[in-house]
Short mmCIF file of C-alpha atoms and ligand atoms in Angstrom, two decimals:
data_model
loop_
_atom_site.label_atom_id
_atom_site.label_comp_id
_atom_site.label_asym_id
_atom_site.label_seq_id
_atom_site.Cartn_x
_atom_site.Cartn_y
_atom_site.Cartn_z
CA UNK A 196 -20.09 25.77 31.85
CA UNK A 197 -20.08 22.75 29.31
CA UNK A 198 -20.98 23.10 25.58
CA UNK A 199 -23.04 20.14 24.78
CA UNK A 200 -21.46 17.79 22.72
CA UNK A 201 -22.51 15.20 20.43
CA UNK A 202 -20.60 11.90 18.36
CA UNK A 203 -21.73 12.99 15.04
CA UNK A 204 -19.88 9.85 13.49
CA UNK A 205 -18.15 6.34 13.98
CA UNK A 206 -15.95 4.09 12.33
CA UNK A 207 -13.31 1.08 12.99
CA UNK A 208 -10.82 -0.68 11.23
CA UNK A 209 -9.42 -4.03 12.03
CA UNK A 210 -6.56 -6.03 10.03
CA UNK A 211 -7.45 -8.68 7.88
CA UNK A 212 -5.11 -11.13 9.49
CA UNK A 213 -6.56 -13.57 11.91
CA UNK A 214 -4.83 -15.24 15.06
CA UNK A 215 -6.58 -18.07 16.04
CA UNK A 216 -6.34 -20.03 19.90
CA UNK A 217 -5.52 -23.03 17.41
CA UNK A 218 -2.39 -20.88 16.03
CA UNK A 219 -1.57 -19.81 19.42
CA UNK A 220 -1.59 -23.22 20.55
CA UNK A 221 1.08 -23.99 17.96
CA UNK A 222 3.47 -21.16 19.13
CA UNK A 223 3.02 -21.52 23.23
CA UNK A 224 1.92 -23.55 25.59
CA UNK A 225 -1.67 -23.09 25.68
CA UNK A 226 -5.05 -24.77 24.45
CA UNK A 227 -8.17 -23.24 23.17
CA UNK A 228 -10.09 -24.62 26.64
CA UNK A 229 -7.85 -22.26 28.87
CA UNK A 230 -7.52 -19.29 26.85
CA UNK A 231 -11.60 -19.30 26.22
CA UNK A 232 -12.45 -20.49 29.94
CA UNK A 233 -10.06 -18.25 31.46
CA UNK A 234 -10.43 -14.89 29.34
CA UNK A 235 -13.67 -15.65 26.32
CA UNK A 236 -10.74 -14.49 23.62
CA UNK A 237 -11.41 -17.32 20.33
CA UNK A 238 -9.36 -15.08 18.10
CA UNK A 239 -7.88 -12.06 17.41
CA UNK A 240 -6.43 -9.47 14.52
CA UNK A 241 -3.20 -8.66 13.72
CA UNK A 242 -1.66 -6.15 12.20
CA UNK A 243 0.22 -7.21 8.74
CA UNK A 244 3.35 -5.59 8.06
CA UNK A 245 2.59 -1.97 6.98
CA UNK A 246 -0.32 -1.71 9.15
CA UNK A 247 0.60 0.64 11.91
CA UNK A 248 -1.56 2.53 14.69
CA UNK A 249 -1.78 5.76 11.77
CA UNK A 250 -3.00 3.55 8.90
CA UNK A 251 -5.55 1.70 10.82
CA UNK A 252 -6.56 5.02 12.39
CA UNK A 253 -6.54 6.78 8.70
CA UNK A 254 -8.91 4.43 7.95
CA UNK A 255 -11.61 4.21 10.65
CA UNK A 256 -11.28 8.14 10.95
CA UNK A 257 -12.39 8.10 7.02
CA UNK A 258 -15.28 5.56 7.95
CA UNK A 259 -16.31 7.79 11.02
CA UNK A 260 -16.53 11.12 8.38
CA UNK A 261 -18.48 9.04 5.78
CA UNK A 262 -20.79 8.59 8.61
CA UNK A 263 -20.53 11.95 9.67
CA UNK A 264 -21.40 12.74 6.55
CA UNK A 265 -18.48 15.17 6.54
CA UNK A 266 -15.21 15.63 4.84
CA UNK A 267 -11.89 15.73 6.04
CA UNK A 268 -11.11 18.93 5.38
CA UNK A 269 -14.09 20.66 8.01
CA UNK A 270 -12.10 19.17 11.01
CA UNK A 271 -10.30 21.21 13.45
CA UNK A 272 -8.46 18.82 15.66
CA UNK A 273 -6.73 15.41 15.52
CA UNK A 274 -6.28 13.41 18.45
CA UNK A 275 -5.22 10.09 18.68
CA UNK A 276 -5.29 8.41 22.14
CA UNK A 277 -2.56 4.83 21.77
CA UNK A 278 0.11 3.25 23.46
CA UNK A 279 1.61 1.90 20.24
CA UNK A 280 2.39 5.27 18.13
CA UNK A 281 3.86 4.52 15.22
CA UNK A 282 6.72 6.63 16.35
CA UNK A 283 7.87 8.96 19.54
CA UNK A 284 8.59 11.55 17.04
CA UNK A 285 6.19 12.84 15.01
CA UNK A 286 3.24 11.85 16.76
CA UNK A 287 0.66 9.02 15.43
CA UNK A 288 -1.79 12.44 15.24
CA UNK A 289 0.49 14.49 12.94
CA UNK A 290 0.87 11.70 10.80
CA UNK A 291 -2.84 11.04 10.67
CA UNK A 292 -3.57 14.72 9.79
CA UNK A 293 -1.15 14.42 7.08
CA UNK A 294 -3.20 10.92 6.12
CA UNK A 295 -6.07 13.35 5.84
CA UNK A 296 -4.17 15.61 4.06
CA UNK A 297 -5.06 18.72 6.84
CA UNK A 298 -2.22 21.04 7.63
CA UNK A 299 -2.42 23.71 10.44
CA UNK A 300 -4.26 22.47 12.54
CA UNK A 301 -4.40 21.20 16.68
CA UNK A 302 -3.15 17.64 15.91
CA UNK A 303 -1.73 15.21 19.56
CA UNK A 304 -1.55 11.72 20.64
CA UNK A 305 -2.84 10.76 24.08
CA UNK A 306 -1.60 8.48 26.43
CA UNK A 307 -3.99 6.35 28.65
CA UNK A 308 -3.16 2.87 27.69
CA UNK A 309 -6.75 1.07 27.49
CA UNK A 310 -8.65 4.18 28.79
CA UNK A 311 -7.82 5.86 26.17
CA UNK A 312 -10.86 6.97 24.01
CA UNK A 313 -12.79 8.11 26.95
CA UNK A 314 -9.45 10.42 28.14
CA UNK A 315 -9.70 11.25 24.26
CA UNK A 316 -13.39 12.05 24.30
CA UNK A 317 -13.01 14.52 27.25
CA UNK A 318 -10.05 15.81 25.88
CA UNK A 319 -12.31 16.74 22.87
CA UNK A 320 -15.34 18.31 24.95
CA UNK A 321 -12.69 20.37 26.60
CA UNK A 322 -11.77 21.61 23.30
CA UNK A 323 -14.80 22.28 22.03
CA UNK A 324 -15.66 23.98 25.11
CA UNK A 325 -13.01 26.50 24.32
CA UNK A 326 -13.66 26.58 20.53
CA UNK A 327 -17.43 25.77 20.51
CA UNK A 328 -16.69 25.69 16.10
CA UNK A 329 -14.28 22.59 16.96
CA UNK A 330 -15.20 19.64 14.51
CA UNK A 331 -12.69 16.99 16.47
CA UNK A 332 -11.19 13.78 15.37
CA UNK A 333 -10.92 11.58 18.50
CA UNK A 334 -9.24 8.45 17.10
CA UNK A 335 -8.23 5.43 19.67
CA UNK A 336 -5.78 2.81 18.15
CA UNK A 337 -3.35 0.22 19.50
CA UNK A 338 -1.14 -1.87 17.58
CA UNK A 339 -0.27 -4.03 20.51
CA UNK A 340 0.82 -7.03 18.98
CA UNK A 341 4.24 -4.54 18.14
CA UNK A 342 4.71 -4.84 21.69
CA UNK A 343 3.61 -8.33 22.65
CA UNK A 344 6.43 -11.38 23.41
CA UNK A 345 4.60 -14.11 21.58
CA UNK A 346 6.68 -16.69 23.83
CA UNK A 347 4.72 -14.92 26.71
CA UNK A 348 1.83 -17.08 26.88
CA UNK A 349 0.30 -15.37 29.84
CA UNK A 350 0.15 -12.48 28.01
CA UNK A 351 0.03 -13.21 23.96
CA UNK A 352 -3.26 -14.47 24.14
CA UNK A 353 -5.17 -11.52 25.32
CA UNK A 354 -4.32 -9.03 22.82
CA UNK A 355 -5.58 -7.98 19.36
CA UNK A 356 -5.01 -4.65 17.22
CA UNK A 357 -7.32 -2.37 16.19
CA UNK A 358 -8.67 1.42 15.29
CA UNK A 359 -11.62 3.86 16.08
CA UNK A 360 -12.80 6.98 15.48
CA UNK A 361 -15.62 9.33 16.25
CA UNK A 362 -15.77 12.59 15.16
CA UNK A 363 -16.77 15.15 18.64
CA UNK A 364 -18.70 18.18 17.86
CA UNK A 365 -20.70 20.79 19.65
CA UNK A 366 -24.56 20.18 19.64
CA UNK A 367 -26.26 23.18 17.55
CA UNK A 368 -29.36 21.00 18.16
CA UNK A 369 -28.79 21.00 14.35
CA UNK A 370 -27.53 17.67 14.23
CA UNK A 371 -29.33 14.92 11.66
CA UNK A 372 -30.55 11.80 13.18
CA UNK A 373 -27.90 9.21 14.04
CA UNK A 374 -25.87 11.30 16.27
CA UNK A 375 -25.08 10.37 19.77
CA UNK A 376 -25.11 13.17 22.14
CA UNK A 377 -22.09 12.65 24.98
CA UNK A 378 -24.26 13.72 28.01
CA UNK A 379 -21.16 12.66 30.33
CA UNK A 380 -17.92 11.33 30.91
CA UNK A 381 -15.79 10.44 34.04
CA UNK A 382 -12.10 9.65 34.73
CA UNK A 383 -9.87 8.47 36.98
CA UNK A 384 -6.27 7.62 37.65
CA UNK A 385 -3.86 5.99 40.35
CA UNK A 386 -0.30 5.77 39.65
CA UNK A 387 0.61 4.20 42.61
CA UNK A 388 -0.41 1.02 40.30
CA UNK A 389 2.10 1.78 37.77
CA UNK A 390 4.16 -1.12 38.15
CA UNK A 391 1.22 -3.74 37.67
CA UNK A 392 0.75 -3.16 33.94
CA UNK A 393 3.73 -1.77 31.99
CA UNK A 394 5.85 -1.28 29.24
CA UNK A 395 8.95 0.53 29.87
CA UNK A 396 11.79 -0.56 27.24
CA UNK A 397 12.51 2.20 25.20
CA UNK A 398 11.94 4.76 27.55
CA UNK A 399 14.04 7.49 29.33
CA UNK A 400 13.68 5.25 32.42
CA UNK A 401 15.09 2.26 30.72
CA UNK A 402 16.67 2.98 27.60
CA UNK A 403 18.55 0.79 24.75
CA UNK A 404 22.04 1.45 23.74
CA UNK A 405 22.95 1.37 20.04
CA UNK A 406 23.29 -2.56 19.14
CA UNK A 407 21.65 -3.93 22.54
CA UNK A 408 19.26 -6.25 21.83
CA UNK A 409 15.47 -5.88 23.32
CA UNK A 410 15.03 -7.00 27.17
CA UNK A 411 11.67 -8.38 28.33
CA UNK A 412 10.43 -4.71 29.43
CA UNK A 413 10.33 -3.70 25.77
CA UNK A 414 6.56 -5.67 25.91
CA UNK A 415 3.75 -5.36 27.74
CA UNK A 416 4.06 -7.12 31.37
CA UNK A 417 1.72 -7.20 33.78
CA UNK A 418 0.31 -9.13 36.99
CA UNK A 419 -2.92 -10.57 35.89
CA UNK A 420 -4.63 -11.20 39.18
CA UNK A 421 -3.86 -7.51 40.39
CA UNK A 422 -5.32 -6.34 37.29
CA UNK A 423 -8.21 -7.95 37.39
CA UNK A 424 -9.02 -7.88 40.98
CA UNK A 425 -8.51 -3.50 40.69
CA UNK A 426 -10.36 -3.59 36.87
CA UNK A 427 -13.44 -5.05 38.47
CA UNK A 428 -13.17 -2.50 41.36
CA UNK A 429 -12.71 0.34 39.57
CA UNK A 430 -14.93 0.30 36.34
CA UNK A 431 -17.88 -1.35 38.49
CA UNK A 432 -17.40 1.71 41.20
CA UNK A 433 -17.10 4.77 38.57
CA UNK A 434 -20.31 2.89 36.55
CA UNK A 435 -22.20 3.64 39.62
CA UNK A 436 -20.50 6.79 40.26
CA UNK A 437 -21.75 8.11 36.84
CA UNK A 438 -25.52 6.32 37.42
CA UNK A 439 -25.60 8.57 40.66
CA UNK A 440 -24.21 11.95 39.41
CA UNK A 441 -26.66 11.96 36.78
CA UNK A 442 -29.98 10.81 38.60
CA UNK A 443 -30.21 7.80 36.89
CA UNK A 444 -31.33 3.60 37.70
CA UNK A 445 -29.55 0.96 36.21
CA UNK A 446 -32.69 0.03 34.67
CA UNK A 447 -32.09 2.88 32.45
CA UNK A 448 -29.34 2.40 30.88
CA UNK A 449 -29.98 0.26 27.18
CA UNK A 450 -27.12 -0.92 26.30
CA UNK A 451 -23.66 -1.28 28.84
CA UNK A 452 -20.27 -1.19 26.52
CA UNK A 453 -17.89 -2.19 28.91
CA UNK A 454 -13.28 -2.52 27.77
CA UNK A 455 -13.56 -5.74 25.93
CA UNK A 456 -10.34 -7.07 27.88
CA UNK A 457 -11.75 -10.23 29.67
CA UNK A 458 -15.32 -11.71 29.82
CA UNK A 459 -14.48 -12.74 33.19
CA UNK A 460 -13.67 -9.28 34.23
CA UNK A 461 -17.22 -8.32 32.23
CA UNK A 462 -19.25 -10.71 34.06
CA UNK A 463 -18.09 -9.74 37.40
CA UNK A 464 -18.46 -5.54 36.87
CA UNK A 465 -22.30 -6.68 35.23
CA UNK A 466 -23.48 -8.78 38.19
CA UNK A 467 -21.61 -5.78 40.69
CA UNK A 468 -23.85 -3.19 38.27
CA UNK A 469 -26.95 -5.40 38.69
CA UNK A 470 -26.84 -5.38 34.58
CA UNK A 471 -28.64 -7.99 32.64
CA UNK A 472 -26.22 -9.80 30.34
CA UNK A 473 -28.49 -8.97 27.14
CA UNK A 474 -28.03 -5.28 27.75
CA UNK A 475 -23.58 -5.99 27.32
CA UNK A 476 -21.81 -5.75 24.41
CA UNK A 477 -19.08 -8.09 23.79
CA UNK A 478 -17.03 -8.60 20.85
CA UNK A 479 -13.42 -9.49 22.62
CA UNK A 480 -14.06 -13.11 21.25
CA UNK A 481 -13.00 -12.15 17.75
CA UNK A 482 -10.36 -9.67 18.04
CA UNK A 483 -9.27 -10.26 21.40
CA UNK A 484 -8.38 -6.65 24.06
CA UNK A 485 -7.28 -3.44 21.31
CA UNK A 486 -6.47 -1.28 24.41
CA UNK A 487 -7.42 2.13 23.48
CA UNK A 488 -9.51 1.15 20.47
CA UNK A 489 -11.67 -0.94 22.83
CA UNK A 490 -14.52 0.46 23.31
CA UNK A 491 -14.69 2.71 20.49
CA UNK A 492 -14.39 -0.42 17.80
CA UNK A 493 -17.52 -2.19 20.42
CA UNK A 494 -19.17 1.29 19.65
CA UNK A 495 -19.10 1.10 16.40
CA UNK A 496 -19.67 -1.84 15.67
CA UNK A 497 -22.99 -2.04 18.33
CA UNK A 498 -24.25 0.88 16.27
CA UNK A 499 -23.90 -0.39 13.11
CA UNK A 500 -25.44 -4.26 14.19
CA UNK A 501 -28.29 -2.33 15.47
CA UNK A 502 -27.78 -3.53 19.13
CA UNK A 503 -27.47 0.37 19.55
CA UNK A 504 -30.97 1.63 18.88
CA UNK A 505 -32.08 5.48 18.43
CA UNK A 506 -33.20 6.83 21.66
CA UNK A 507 -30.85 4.19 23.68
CA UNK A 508 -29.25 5.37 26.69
CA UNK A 509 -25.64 3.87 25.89
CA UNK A 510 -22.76 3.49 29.16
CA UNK A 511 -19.58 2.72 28.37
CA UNK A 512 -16.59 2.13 30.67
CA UNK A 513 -12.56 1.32 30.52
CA UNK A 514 -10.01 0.35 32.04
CA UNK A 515 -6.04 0.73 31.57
CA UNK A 516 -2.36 0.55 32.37
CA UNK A 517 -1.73 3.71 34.89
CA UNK A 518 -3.76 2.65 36.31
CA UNK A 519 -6.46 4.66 34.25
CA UNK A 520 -9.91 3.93 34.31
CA UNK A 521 -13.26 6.06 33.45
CA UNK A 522 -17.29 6.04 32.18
CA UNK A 523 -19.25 7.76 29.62
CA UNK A 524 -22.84 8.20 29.51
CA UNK A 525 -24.35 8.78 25.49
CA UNK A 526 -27.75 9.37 24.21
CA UNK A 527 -28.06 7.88 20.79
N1 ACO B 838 -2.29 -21.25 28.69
C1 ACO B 838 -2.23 -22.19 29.64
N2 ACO B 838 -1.85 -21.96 30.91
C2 ACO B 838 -1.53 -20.68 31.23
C3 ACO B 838 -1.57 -19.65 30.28
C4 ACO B 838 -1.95 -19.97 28.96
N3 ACO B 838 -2.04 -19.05 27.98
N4 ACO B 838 -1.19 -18.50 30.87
C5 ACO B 838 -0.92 -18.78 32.17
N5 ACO B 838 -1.13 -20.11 32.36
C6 ACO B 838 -0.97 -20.85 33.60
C7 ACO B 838 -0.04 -20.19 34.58
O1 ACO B 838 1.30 -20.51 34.29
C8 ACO B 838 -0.49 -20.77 35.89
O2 ACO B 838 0.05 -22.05 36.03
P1 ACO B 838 0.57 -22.56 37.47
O3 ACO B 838 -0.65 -22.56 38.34
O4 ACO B 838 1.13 -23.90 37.16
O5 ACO B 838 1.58 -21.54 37.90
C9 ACO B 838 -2.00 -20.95 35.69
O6 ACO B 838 -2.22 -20.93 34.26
C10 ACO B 838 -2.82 -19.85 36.33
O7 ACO B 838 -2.26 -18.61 35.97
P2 ACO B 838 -2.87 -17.27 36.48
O8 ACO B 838 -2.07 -16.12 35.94
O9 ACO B 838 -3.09 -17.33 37.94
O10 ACO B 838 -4.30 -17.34 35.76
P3 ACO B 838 -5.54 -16.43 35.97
O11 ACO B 838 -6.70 -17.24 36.30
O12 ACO B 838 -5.24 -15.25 36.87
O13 ACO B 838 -5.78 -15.84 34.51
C11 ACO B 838 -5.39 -13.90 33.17
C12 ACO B 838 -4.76 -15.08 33.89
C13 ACO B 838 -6.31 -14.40 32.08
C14 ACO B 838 -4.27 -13.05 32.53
C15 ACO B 838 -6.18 -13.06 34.19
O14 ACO B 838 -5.41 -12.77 35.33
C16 ACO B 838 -6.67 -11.76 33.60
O15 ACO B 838 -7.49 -11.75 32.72
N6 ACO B 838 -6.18 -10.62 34.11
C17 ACO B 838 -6.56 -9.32 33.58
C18 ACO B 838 -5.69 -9.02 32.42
C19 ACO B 838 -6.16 -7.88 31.59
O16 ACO B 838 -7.29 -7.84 31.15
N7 ACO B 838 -5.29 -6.92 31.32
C20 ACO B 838 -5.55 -5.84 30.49
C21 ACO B 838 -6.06 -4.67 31.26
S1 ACO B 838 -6.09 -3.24 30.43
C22 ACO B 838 -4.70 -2.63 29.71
O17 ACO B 838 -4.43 -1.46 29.85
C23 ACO B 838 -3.77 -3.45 28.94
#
């Protein structure tokens, strides 16, 4: 049986620094036209030099308690779904718990490239199903520039960094106004993708030697087309997937919070969803795709604009290297 959950809090962080398509067009071979006709991206943030995937998490998990309304201490478990830990050893979530300054308790990073604040999110109903007293720190953060070639230009311009954080507890029905409850959330994975979207430098599969200098699979390389073509597929299929498990229209749904990775990709799963544009979010034209911190930055940041209302039925959905893809379904 599942304990109802509920997002009692939010919060992101992004860095100050800004990358503009005019900078990029001074570093590659690019122009403002293609980059915004082809992907919507205008800018993006990056992180400045002491900004890692634990400090910008540190930081949107202590905006997500403030408006949680809760302190640090009360939490249970720390996970912290990226791509770009700040290390392989300790993990981004130890580090954050020490951040926090919690020791002893469940603290673990999660791996599911873009997807990973939903695989987060059901990692932390899973938990609280267990532990129904869990109070859970689901943060989702990618430093991705760290692993971007900025002489790529297929790649360099699609990327931003960024943090997010909710805080996942069980619903007492005690809950003060403001909280979402999560009334769903799906996943998926195929690995026979793997090799469409990767980054494998520095792994056991292919290594560096002391004093070799980085090869081209220490960033992130991928086949656009594929990735698009499957990204449509899949989030557009698992939206309605989610819509029909739970009895529910389109016309229901408020507000549609879709990975910010492409608006191309975004207009194509909202016309395949039937979903008016005015219900989808979209704020990948100022910091570019954060990978895992996504959706939960778009979250945020819809909630605090007020395009988020109370009572809105909110569905989100990602999409990520694996391939990894999945859907959530909130009640604000
Ligand atoms: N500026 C100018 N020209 C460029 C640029 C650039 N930045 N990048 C590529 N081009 C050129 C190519 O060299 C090519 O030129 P050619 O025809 O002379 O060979 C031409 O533009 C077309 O290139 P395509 O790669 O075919 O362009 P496409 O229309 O497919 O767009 C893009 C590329 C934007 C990457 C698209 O495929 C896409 O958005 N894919 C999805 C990527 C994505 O969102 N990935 C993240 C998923 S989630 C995760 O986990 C990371």
């Amino acid at each position: 049986m599942t304990t109802p959950c509920i997002i009692r809090g939010l919060g992101h962080c992004v860095p100050e620094t800004r990358l503009t398509n005019a900078d990029l067009e001074r570093m590659v071979d690019t122009n403002d036209e293609w980059i915004t006709s082809r992907t919507g991206v205008k800018e993006r943030r990056i992180a400045a030099l002491g900004e890692t995937t634990v400090s910008l998490s540190h930081q949107a998990a202590l905006r997500a308690l403030e408006n949680a309304g809760m302190q640090a201490e009360e939490l249970t478990h720390i996970l912290v779904a990226t791509f770009t830990p700040d290390a392989y050893i300790p993990s981004s979530a130890c580090m954050l718990a020490d951040c926090l300054g919690i020791i002893g308790r469940t603290a673990m990073d999660i791996s599911a490239a873009c997807s990973g604040f939903l695989f987060a999110l059901e990692a932390a109903r899973a938990i609280i199903c267990l532990h129904p007293e869990a109070k859970v720190l689901v943060a989702a953060t990618d430093v991705v520039s760290s692993r971007l070639d900025y002489t790529d230009r297929s790649i360099c311009i699609l990327f931003g960094d960024g943090g997010g954080a909710a805080i996942v507890t069980a619903d007492t029905g005690l809950a003060p106004a403001g909280c979402a409850q999560v009334l769903d959330v799906l996943l998926a994975t195929d690995g026979s993708a793997h090799g469409l979207l990767t980054v494998k430098g520095g792994g056991s599969g292919a290594p560096y030697k002391p004093g070799e200098t980085v090869r081209r699979d220490f960033f992130v390389e991928m086949n656009g087309r594929e990735v698009f073509k499957y990204a449509v597929r899949a989030m557009s299929s698992i939206c309605k997937k989610m819509l029909e498990k739970n009895s529910l229209d389109k016309d229901q749904v408020d507000v549609f919070i879709p990975h910010q990775a492409n608006l191309r990709i975004i207009d194509a799963v909202g016309t395949r969803l039937e979903m008016p544009t005015e219900k989808i979010f979209t704020n990948l034209q100022k910091y570019g795709n954060t990978s895992a911190a996504s959706v939960i930055i778009a979250l945020s940041e819809a909630r605090e604009e007020g395009f988020i209302k109370d009572g809105n039925l909110v569905l989100l959905s990602t999409f990520g290297g694996g391939f990894t893809w999945g859907s959530a379904l909130l009640r604000f």
